[in-house]
mmCIF file of C-alpha atoms in Angstrom:
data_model
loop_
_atom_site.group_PDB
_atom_site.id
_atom_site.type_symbol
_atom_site.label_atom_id
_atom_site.label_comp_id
_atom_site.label_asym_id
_atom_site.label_seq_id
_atom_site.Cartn_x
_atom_site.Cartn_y
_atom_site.Cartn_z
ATOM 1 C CA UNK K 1300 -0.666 15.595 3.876
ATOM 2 C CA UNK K 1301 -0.225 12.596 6.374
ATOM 3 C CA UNK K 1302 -3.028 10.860 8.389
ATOM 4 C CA UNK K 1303 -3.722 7.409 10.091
ATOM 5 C CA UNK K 1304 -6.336 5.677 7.571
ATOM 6 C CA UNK K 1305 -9.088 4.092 8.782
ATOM 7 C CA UNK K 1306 -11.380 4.796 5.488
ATOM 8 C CA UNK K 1307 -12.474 1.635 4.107
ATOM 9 C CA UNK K 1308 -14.068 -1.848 6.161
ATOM 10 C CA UNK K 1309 -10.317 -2.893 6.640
ATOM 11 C CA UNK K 1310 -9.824 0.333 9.178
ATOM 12 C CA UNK K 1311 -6.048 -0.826 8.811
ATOM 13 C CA UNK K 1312 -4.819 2.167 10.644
ATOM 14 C CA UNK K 1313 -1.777 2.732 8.362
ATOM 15 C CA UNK K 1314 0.013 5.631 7.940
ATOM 16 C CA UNK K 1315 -0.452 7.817 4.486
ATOM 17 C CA UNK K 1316 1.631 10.320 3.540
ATOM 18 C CA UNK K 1317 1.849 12.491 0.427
ATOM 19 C CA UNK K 1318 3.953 9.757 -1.785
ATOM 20 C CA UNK K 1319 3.616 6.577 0.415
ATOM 21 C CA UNK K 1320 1.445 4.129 1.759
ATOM 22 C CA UNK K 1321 1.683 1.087 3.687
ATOM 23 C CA UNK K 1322 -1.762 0.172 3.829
ATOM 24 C CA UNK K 1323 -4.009 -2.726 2.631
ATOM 25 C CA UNK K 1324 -5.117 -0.451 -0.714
ATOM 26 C CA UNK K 1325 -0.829 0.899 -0.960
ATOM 27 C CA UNK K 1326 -2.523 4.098 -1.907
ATOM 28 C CA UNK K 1327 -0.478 7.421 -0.568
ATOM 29 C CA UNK K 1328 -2.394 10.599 0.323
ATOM 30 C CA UNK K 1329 -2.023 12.397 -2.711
ATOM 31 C CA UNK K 1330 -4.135 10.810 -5.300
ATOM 32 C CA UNK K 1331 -2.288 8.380 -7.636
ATOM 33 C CA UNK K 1332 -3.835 8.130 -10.977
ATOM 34 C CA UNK K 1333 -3.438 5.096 -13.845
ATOM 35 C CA UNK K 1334 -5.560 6.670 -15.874
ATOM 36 C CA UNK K 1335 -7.731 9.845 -16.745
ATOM 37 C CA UNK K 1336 -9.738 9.993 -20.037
ATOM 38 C CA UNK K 1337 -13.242 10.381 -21.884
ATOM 39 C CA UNK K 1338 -14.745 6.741 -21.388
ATOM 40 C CA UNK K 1339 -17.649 5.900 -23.583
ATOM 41 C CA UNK K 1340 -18.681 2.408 -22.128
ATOM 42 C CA UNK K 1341 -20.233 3.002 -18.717
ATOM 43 C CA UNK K 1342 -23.914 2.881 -18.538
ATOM 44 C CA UNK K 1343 -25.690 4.380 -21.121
ATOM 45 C CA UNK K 1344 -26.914 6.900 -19.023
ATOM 46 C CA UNK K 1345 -23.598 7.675 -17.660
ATOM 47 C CA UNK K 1346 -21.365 7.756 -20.722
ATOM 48 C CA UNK K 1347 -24.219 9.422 -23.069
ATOM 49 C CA UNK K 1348 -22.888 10.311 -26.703
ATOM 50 C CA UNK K 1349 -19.443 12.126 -25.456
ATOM 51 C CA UNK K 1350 -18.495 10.302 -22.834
ATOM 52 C CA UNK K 1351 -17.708 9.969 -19.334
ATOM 53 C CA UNK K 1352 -14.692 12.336 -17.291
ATOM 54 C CA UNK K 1353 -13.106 8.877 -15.973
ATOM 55 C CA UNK K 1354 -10.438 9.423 -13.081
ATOM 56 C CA UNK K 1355 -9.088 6.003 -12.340
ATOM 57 C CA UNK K 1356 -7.473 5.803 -8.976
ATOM 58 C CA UNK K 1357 -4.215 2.834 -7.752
ATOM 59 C CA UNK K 1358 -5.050 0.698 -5.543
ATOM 60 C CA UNK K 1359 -7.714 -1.061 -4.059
ATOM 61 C CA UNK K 1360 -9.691 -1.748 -0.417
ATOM 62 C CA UNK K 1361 -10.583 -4.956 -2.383
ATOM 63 C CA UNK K 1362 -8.068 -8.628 -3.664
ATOM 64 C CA UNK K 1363 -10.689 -9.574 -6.470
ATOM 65 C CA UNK K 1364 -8.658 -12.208 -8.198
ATOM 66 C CA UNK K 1365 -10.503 -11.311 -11.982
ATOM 67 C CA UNK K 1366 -9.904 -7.412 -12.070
ATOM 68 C CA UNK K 1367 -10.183 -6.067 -15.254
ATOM 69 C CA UNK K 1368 -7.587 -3.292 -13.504
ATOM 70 C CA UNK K 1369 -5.626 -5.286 -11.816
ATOM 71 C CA UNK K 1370 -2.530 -3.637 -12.733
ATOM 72 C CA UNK K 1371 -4.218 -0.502 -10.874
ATOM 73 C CA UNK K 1372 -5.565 -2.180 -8.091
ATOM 74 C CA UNK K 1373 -3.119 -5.117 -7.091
ATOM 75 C CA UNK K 1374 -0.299 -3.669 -8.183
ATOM 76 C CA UNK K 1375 -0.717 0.362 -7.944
ATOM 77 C CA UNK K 1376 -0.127 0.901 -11.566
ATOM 78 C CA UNK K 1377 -0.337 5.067 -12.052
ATOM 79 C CA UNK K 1378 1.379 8.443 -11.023
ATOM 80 C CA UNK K 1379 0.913 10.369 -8.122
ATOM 81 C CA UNK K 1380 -0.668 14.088 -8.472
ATOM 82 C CA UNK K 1381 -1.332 17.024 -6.220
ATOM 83 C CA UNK K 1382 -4.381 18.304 -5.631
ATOM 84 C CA UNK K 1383 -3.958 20.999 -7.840
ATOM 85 C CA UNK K 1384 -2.985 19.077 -11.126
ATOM 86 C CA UNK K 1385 -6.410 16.536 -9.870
ATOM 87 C CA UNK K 1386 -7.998 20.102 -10.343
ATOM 88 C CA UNK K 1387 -6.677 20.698 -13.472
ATOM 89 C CA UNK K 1388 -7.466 17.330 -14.729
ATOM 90 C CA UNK K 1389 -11.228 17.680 -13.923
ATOM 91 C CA UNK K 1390 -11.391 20.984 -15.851
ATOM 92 C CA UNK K 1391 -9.611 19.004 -18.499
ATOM 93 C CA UNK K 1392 -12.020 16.606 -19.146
ATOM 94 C CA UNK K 1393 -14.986 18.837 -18.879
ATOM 95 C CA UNK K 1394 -13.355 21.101 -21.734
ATOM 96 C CA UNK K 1395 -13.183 17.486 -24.066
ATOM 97 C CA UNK K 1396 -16.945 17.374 -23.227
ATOM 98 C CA UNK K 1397 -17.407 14.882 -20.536
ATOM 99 C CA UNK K 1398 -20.656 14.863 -19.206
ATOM 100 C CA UNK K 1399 -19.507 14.369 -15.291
ATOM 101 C CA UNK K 1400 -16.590 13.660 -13.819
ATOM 102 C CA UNK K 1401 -16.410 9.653 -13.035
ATOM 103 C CA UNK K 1402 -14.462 8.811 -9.756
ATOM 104 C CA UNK K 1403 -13.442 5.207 -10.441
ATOM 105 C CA UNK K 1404 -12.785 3.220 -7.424
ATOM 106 C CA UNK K 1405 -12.280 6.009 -4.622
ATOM 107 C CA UNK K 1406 -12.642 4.284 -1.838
ATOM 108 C CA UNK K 1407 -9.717 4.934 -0.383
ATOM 109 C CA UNK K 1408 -9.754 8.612 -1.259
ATOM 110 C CA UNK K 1409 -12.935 9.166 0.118
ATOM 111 C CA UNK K 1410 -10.803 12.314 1.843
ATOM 112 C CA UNK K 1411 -10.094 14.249 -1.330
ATOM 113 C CA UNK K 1412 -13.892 14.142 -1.868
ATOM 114 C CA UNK K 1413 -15.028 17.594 -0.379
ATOM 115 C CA UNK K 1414 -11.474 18.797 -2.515
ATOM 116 C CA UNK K 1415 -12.907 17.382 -5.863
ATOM 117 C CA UNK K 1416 -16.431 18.450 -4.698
ATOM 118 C CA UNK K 1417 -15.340 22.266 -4.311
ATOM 119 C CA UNK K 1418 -13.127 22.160 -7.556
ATOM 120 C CA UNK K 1419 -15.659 20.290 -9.794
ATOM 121 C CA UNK K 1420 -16.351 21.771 -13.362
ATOM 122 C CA UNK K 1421 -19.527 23.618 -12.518
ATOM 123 C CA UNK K 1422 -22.495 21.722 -13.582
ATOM 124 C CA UNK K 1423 -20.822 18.239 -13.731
ATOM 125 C CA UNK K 1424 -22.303 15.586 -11.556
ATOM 126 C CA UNK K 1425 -19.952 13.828 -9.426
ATOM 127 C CA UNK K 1426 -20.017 9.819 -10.249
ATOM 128 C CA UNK K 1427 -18.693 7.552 -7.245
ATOM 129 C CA UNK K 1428 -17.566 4.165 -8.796
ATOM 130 C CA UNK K 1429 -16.754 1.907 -6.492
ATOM 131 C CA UNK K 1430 -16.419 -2.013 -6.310
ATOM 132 C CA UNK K 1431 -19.135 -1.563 -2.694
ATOM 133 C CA UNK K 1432 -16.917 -2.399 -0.092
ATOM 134 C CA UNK K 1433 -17.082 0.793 1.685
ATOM 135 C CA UNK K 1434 -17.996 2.277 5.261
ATOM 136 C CA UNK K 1435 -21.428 3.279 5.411
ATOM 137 C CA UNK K 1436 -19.324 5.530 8.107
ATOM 138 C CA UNK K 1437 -16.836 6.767 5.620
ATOM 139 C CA UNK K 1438 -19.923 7.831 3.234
ATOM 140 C CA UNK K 1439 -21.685 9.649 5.793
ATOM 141 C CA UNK K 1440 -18.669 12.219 6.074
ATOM 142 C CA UNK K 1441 -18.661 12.994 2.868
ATOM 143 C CA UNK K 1442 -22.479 13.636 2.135
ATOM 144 C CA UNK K 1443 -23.082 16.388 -0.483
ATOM 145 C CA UNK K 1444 -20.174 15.408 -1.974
ATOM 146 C CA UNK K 1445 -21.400 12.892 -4.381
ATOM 147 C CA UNK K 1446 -24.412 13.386 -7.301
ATOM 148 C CA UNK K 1447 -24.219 9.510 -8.591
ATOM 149 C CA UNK K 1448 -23.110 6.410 -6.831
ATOM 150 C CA UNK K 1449 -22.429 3.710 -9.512
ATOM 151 C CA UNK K 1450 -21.541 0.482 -7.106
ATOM 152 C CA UNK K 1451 -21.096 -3.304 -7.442
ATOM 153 C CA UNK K 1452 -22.702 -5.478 -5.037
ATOM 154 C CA UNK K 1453 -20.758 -8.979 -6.310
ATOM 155 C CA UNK K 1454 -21.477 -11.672 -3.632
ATOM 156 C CA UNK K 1455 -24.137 -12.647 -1.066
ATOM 157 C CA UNK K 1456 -22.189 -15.721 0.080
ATOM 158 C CA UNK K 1457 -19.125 -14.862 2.457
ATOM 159 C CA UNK K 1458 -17.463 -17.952 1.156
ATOM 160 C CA UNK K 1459 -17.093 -16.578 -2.664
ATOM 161 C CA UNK K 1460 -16.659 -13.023 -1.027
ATOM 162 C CA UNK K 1461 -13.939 -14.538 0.691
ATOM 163 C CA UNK K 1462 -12.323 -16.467 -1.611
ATOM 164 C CA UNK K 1463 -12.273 -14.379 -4.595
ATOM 165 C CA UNK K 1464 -12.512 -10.506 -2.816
ATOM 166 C CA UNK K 1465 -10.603 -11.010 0.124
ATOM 167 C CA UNK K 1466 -13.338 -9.910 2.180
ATOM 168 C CA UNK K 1467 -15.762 -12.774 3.692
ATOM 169 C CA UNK K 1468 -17.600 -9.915 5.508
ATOM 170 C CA UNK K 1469 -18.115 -8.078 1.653
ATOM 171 C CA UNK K 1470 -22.363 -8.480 1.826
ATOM 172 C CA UNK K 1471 -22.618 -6.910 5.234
ATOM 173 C CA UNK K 1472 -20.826 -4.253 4.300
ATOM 174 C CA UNK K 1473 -21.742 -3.376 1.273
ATOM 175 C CA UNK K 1474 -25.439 -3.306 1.725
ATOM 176 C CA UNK K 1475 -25.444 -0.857 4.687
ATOM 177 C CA UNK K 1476 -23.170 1.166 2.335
ATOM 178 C CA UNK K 1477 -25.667 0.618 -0.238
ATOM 179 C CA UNK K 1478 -28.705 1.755 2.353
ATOM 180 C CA UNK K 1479 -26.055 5.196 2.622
ATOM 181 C CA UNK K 1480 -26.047 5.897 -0.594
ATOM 182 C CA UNK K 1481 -29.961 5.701 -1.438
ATOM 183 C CA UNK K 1482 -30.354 7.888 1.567
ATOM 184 C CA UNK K 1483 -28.497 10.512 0.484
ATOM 185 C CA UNK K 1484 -28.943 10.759 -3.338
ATOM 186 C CA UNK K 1485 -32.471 9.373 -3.604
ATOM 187 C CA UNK K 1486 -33.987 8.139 -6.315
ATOM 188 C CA UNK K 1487 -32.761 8.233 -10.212
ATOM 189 C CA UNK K 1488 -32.961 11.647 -11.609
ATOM 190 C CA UNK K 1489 -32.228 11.926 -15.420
ATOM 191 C CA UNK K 1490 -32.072 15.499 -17.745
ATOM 192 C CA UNK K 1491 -33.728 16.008 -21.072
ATOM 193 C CA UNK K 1492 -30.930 14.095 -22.831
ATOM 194 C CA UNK K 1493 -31.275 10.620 -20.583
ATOM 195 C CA UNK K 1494 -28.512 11.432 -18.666
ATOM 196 C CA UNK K 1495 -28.044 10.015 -14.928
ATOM 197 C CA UNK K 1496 -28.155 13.270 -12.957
ATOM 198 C CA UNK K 1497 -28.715 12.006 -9.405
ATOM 199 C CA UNK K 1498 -29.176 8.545 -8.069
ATOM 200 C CA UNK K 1499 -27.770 5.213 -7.362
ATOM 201 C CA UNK K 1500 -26.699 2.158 -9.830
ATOM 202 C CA UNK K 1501 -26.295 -0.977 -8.242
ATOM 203 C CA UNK K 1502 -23.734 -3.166 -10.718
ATOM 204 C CA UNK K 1503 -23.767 -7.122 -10.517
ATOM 205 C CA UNK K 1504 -21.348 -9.237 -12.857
ATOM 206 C CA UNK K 1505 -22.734 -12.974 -13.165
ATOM 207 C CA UNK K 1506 -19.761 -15.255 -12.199
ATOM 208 C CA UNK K 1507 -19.051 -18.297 -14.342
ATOM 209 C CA UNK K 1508 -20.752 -20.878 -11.906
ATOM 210 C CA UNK K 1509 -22.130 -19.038 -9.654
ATOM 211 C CA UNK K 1510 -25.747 -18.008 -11.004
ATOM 212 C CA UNK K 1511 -27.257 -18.815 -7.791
ATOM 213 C CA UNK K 1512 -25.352 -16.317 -5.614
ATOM 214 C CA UNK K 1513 -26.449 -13.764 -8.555
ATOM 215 C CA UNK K 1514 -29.836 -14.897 -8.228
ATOM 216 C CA UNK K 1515 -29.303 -13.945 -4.160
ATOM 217 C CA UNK K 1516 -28.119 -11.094 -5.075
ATOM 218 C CA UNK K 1517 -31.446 -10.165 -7.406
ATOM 219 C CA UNK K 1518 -33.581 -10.997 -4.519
ATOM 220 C CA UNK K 1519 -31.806 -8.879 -2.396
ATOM 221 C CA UNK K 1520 -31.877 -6.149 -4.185
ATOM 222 C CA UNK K 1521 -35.738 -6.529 -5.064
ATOM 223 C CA UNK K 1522 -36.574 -7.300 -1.325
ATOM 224 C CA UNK K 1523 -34.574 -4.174 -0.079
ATOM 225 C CA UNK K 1524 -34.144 -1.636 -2.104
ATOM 226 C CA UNK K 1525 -36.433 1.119 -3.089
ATOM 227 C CA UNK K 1526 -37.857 2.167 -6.354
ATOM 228 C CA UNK K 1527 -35.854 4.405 -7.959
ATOM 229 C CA UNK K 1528 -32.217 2.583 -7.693
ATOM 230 C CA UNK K 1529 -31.239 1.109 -11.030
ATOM 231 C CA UNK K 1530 -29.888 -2.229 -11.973
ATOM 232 C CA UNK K 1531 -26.657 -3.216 -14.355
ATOM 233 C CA UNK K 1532 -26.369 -6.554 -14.777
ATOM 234 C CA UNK K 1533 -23.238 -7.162 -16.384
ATOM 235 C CA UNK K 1534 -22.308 -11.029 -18.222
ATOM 236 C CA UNK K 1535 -18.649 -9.733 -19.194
ATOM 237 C CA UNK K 1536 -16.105 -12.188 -17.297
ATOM 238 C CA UNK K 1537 -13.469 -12.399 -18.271
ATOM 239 C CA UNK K 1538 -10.316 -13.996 -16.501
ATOM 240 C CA UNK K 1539 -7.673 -11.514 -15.852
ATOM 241 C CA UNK K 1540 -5.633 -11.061 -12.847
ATOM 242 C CA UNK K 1541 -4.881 -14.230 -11.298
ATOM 243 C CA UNK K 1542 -8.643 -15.820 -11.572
ATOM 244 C CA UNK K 1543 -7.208 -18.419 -14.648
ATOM 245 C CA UNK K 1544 -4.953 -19.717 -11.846
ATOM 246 C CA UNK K 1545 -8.105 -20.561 -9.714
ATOM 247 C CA UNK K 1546 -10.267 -23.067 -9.390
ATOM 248 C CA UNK K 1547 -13.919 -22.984 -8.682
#
C-alpha cells in the first residue's frame, strides 16, 4: 500500500508507504498502533460498565504542546500492523466485551476506514476520536463508515490554535468538520443500557487561562449546533509534552 496523502487540513502531499512516512503526522500506510485495550474512562456513555475497544493510532495531523499521548503523537510511539492483525485486534476486543470499537485519533487513517468498517465485530458501533482538525472533505469519503464521532473543538482564537496546536486555521476547520459529522450521524441515539449508539460528542478541555476562548467556544457551539449533539467539558490539564516549557 503506497499513496500521496492529502487526508488531513495540512494536504502535505507526502508519500506513505506500508512501513514509512514522511509526512506532517510520520504515520505509514499500514496502521501503527501504541496501544489497543478495554478503556473504561471515556464518556460514560461510551465506556459503559465494560469498557470501550480503544485502538490508539501514532502520530498526529495536530503539534498540541500538552498531549496526554504525546509519545504517540509527537513522537510515533507504537508498532506497525497489517490490516489483517487490525482485524484480528477488533474481534479481540469485542470477545473481552467492549461495547464498540473506539478509533482514537484516526485522522490520518481516515483510508483504512471502509477496511475497519467491513471487518467490524458485528453489532459494534464504530467511535471516531479525533482531536477535530479534519477535512470536512476527507469525512465525506468515508460516510457510512462511522456510528459515533467523539471530537474536540479546543480553540476559537487562531492565536492559541496557533501557538499551542500548530494550526492557526484549527476553528475553521474544525467546525465545517463538525457541520460533517452532524450531517451524517444525526442526532444522539442511545440503547436500553445508556449507551451512545449513534451521534456526535463535541469535547472541550478548559485551558489554564484561557476561560474566555472556552466561553467562545460554548457560544459557538450553542449558536450553531443542533439539538441532539452532546457536550464534554473536560477541566483535566495537565502539563505533559512540552506545555511546562511554555509560557502563556
Amino acid at each position: 500500500m503506497e499513496f500521496i496523502c492529502t487526508a488531513c487540513p495540512r494536504a502535505c502531499g507526502a508519500e506513505r508507504r506500508d512501513e514509512s512516512g514522511a509526512g506532517y503526522c510520520g504515520a505509514p500506510a499500514l496502521p501503527r498502533l501504541a496501544r489497543a485495550a478495554l478503556h473504561h474512562w471515556e464518556e460514560p456513555c461510551i465506556s459503559g460498565s465494560r469498557g470501550s475497544g480503544t485502538i490508539f493510532f501514532s502520530g498526529c495531523s495536530l503539534g498540541c504542546t500538552y498531549c496526554q499521548n504525546y509519545a504517540l503523537s509527537h513522537e510515533c510511539f507504537g508498532i506497525t500492523v497489517s490490516l489483517e492483525r487490525l482485524a484480528e485486534i477488533m474481534q479481540e476486543l469485542a470477545a473481552q466485551g467492549a461495547h464498540n470499537i473506539n478509533l482514537v485519533n484516526p485522522t490520518h487513517y481516515a483510508h483504512l476506514l471502509p477496511f475497519i468498517r467491513a471487518h467490524a465485530p458485528e453489532g459494534l458501533p464504530i467511535v471516531y476520536n479525533t482531536g477535530g482538525y479534519d477535512r470536512a472533505e476527507t469525512l465525506r469519503q468515508i460516510e457510512g463508515c462511522v456510528d459515533v464521532y467523539l471530537t474536540d473543538l479546543k480553540y476559537v482564537s487562531s492565536r492559541l490554535s496557533g501557538k499551542y496546536s500548530d494550526a492557526p486555521d484549527y476553528f475553521e476547520v474544525a467546525v465545517q468538520a463538525i457541520g460533517e459529522m452532524v450531517r451524517q450521524v444525526g442526532p444522539a441515539v442511545y440503547d436500553a443500557d445508556g449507551l451512545l449508539r449513534r451521534g456526535v460528542i463535541v469535547r472541550h478541555l478548559v485551558l489554564p487561562g484561557y476561560t474566555a476562548d472556552s466561553l467562545q467556544v460554548l457560544r459557538y457551539c450553542r449558536d450553531h449546533l443542533p439539538e441532539g449533539v452532546i457536550y464534554s467539558i473536560m477541566a483535566q490539564y495537565t502539563p505533559m509534552g512540552t506545555a511546562a516549557e511554555r509560557r502563556p
